Coordinates of C-alpha atoms in Angstrom, one line a residue:
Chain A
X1167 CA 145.1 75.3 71.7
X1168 CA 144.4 72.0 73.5
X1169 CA 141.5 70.2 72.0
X1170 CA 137.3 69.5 73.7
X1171 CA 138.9 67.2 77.1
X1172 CA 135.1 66.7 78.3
X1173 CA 133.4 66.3 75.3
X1174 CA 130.4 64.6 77.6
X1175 CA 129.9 68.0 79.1
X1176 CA 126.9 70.0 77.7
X1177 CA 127.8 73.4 76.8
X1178 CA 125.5 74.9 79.4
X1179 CA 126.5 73.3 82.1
X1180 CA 129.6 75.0 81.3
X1181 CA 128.2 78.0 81.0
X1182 CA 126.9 77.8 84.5
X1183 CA 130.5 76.8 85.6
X1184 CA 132.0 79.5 84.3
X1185 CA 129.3 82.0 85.8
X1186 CA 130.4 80.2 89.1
X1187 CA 134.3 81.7 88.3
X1188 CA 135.9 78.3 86.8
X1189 CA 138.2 79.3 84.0
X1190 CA 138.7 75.7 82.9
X1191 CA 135.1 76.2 81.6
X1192 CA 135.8 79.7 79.7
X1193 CA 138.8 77.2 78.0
X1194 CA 136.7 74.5 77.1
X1195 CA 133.6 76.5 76.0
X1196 CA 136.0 78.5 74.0
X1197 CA 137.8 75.4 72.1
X1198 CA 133.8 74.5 71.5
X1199 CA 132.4 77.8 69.8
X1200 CA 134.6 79.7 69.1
X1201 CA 136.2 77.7 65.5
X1202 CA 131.9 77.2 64.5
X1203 CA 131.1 81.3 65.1
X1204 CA 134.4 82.5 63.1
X1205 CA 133.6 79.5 60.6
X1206 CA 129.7 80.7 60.0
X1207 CA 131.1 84.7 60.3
X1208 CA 133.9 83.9 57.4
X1209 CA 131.0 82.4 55.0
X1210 CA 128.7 85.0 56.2
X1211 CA 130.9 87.7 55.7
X1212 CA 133.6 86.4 53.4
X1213 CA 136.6 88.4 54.6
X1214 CA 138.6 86.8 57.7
X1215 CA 140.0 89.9 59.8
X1216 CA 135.8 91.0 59.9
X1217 CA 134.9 87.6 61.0
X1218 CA 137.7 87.4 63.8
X1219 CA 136.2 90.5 65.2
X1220 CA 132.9 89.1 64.8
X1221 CA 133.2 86.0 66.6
X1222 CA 135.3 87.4 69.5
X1223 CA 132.6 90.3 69.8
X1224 CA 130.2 87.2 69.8
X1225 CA 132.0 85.0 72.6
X1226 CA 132.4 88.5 74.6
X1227 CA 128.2 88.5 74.6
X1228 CA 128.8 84.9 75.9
X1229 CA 130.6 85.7 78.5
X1230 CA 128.8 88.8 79.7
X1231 CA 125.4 86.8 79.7
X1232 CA 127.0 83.7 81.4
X1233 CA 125.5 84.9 84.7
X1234 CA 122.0 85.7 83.5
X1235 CA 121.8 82.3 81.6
X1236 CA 118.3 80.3 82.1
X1237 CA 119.3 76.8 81.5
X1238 CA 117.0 74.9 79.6
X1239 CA 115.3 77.8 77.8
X1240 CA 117.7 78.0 74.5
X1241 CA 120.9 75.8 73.6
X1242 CA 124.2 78.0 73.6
X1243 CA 124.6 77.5 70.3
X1244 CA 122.1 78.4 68.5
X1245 CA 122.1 81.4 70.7
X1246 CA 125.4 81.8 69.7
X1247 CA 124.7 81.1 66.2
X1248 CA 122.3 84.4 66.1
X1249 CA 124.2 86.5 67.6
X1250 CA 126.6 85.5 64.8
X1251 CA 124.3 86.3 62.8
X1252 CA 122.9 89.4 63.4
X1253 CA 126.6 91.2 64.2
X1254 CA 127.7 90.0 60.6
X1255 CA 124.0 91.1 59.3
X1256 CA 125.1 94.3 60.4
X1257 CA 128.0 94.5 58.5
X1258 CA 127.1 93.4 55.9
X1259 CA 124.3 96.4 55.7
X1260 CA 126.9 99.0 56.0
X1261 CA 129.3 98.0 53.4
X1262 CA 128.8 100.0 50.2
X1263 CA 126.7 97.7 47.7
X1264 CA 128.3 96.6 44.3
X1265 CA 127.1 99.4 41.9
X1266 CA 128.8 98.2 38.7
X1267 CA 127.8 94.9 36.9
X1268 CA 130.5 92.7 36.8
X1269 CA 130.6 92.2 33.5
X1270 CA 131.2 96.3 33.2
X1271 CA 134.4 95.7 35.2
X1272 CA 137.4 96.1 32.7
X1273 CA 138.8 93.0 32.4
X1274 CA 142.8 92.5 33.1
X1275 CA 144.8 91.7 30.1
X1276 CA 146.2 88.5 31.0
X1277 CA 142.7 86.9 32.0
X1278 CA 142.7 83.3 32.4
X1279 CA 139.2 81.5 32.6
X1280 CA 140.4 80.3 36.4
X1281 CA 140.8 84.3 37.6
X1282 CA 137.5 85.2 35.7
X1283 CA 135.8 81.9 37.3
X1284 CA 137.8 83.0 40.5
X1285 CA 135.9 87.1 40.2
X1286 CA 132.5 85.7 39.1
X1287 CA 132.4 83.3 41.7
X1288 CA 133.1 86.1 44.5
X1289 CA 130.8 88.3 43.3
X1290 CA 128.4 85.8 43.7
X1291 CA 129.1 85.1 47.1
X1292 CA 129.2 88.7 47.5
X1293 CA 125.7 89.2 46.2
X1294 CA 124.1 86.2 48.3
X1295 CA 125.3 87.9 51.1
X1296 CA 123.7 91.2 50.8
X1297 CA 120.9 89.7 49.6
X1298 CA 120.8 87.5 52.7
X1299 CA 121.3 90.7 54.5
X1300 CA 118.3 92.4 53.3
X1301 CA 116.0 89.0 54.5
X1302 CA 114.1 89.5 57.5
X1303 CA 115.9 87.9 60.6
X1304 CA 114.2 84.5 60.6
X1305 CA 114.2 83.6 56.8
X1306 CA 117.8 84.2 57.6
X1307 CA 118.3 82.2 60.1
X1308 CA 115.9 79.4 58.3
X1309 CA 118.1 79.5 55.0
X1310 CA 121.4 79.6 56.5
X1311 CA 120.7 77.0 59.0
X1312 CA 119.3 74.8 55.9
X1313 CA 122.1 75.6 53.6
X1314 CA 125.4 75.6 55.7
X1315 CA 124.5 73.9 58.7
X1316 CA 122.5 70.7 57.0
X1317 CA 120.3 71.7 59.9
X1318 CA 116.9 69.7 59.9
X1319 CA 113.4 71.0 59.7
X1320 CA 113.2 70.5 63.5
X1321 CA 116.3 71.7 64.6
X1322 CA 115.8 74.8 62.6
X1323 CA 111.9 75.2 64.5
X1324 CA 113.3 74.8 67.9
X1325 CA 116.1 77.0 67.4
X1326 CA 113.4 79.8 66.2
X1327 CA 111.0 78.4 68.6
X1328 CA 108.6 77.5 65.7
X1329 CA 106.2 74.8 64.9
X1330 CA 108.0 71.8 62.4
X1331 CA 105.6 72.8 60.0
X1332 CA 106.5 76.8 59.5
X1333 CA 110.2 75.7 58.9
X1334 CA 109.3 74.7 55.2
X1335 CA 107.0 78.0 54.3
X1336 CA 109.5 80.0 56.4
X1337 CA 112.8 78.6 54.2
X1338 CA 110.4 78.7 51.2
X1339 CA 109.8 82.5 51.3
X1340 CA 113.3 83.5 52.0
X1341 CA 114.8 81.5 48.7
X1342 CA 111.8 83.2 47.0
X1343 CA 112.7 86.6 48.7
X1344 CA 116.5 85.9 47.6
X1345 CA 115.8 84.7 44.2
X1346 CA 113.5 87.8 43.3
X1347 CA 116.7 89.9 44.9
X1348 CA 119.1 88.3 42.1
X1349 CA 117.2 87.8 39.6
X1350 CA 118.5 91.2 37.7
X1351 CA 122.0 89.7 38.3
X1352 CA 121.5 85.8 37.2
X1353 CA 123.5 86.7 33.9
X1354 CA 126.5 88.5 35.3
X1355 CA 126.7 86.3 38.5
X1356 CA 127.2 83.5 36.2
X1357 CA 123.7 81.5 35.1
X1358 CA 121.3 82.0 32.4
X1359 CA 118.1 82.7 32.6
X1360 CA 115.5 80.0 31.7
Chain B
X95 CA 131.3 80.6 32.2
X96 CA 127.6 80.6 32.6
X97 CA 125.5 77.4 34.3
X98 CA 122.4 77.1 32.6
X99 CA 119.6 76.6 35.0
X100 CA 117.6 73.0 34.2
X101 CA 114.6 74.5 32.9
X102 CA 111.4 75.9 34.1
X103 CA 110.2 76.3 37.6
X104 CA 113.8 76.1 38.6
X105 CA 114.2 79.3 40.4
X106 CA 115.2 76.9 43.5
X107 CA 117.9 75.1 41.9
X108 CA 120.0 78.0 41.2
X109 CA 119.1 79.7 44.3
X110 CA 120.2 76.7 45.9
X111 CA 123.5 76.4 44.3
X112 CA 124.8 79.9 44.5
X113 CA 124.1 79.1 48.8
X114 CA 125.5 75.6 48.6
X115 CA 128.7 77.3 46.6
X116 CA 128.1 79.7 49.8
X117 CA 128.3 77.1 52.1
X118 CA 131.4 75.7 51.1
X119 CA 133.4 78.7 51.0
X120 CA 136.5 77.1 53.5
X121 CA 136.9 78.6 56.5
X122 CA 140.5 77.7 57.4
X123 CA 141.9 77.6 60.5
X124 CA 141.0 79.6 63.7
X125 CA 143.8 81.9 64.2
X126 CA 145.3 81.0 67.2
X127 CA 145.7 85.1 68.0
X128 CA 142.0 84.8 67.7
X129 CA 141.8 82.0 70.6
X130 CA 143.7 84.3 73.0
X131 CA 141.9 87.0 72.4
X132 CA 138.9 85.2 73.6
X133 CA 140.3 83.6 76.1
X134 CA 141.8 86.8 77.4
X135 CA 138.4 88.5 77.3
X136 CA 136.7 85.0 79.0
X137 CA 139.4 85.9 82.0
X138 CA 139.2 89.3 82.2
X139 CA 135.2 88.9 82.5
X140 CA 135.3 85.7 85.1
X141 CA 133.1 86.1 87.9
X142 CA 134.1 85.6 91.7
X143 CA 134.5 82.0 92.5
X144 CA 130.9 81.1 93.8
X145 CA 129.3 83.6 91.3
X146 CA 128.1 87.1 91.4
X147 CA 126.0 88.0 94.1
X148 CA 122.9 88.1 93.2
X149 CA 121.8 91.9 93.4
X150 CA 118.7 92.5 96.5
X151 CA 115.3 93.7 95.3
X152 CA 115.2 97.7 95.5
X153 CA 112.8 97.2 98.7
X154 CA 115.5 95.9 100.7
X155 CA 117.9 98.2 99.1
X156 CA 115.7 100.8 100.6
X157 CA 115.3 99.4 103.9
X158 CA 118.9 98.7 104.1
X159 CA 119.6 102.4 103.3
X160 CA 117.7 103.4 106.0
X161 CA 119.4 101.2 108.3
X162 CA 117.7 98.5 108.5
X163 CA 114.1 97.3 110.1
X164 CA 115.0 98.5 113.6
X165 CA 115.4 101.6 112.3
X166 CA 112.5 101.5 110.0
X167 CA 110.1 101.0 112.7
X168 CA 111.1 103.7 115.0
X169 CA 110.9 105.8 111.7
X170 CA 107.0 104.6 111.7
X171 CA 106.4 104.8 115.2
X172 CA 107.6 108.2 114.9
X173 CA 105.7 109.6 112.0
X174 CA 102.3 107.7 114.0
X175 CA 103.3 109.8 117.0
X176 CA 104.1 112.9 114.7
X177 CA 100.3 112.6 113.3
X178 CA 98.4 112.0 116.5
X179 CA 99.9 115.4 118.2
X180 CA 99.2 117.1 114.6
X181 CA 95.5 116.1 114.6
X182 CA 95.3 117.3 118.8
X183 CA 96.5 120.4 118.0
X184 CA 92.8 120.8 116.0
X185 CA 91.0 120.8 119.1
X186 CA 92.5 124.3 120.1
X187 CA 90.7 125.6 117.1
X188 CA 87.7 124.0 118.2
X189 CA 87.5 120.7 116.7
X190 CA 86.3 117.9 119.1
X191 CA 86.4 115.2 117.1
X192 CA 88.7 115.3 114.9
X193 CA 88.3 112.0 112.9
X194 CA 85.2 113.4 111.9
X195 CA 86.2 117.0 111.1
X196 CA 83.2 118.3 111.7
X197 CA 83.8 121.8 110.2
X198 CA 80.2 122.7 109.2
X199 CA 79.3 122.9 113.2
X200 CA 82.0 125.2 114.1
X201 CA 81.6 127.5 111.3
X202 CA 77.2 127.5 112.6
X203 CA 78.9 128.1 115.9
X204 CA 80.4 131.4 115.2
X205 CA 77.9 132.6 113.1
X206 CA 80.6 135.2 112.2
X207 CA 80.8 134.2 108.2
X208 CA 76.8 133.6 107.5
X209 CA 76.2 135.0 104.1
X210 CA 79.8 136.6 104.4
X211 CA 78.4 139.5 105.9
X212 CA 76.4 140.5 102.8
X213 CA 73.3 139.5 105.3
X214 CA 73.8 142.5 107.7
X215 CA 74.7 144.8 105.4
X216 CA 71.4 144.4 103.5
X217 CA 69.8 144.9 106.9

């Protein structure tokens, strides 16, 4: 796959090209998004094959709205980025939630402390996700935007189309929301509690 | 195996940790059967060169399904000319004016229905 040629080109205007039947558009657009939504789908949902389908489902959406598209009202990506979002949010509701404390899990004879680093540290990946899950959709978005995207307090407002000032109590009550959702498991994910 | 949190208050600093190990979870490449598949659904959904026509308001839809406005306004002309021959036909039953319906001074006319009757019987 060829890499950006016209990296000076903002992604809606190639939105509109492509809604105007150019397929050199759909190429470019699709060398653009397409690596970030299966990136943020793989740490979303941990599990590749899901977050193939996930950001493919996610481009599809793109290329169904192309038409409808209001330039200027929303950047593609962060529309992009909740779509993303909420498709792996629904996954991640539907899978069956840990039941058994990890350190419950019979242990295999042979362990070596980088397999048992290996297990704790998915299963805490896999309980920040389902935690993450359970936030509403904005302290989502605010967290996950703070935390893997390095996004700033005003890049996270305009992409929820919120004051500069929410962004903090907004990013504030969903670490709360996610630390009061794992504090029961702070021992067996791996940390101490102080 | 544990990390030991740095103390009190420092719900955030684990809370941030267990995202930032989140955030760093590697990705790898994009599968290149992935990029077709995109591309193949990008194709397969590419609208007409110029765009899709834009779709008329159901108004016009419903003038156009009538056959257009020449035919709309023979339709109207029509149902005018239909209602002026229906409210004629009222005179033969002895409305004069028939705008103003003037029921009460036909029915006084007749004299037929005063007190339904009950006025003659009672003598």
């Amino acid at each position: 796959m060829p890499l950006d040629t016209d990296p000076q080109t903002d992604d809606a205007d190639l939105l509109a090209r492509y809604a105007l039947g150019d397929a050199g558009a759909a190429r470019l657009l699709t060398v653009r998004l397409t690596p970030r939504a299966f990136a943020q789908a793989v740490r979303m949902l941990g599990d590749r094959a899901e977050a193939e389908d996930v950001a493919q489902e996610a481009m599809l959406r793109l290329w169904r709205i192309a038409p409808d598209w209001r330039t200027g009202e929303a950047k593609v990506t962060t529309w992009l980025y909740r779509v993303v979002a909420n498709l792996c949010t629904d996954r991640l509701r539907k899978r069956p939630r840990m039941s058994v404390p990890l350190q419950d899990v019979s242990e295999p004879a042979d362990l070596t402390p980088s397999v048992e680093a290996r297990m704790q540290s998915e299963a805490r990946r896999d309980a920040v996700r389902a935690a993450l899950a359970d936030l509403p959709e904005r302290q989502r978005i605010a967290v996950m935007m703070r935390h893997f995207d390095g996004a700033s307090n005003p890049e996270i407002a305009q992409a929820l189309g919120i004051s500069t000032e929410a962004v903090e109590s907004l990013t504030a009550r969903g670490k709360r929301a996610l630390a009061a959702a794992l504090k029961g498991q702070v021992a067996a994910l791996g940390y101490e509690e102080g | 195996m544990t990390q030991s949190p740095q103390g009190p208050g420092n719900d955030d600093r684990w809370i941030d940790r267990m995202l930032d190990e989140m955030a760093d979870t590697p990705a790898g490449e994009v599968p290149d059967a992935l990029m077709s598949r995109v591309l193949a659904d990008a194709d397969a959904m590419l609208p007409p060169p110029g765009g899709r026509v834009a779709r008329a308001p159901w108004w016009r839809q419903f003038v156009e399904s009538l056959g257009g406005w020449l035919a709309v306004g023979g339709l109207a002309a029509a149902a005018a000319t239909g209602f002026a021959v229906g409210l004629g036909g009222l005179e033969s039953i002895g409305v004069s004016v028939p705008w103003s319906l003037e029921y009460e001074s036909y029915y006084d006319g007749t004299g037929a229905f005063d007190a339904f009757g009950w006025d003659m019987e009672e003598g």
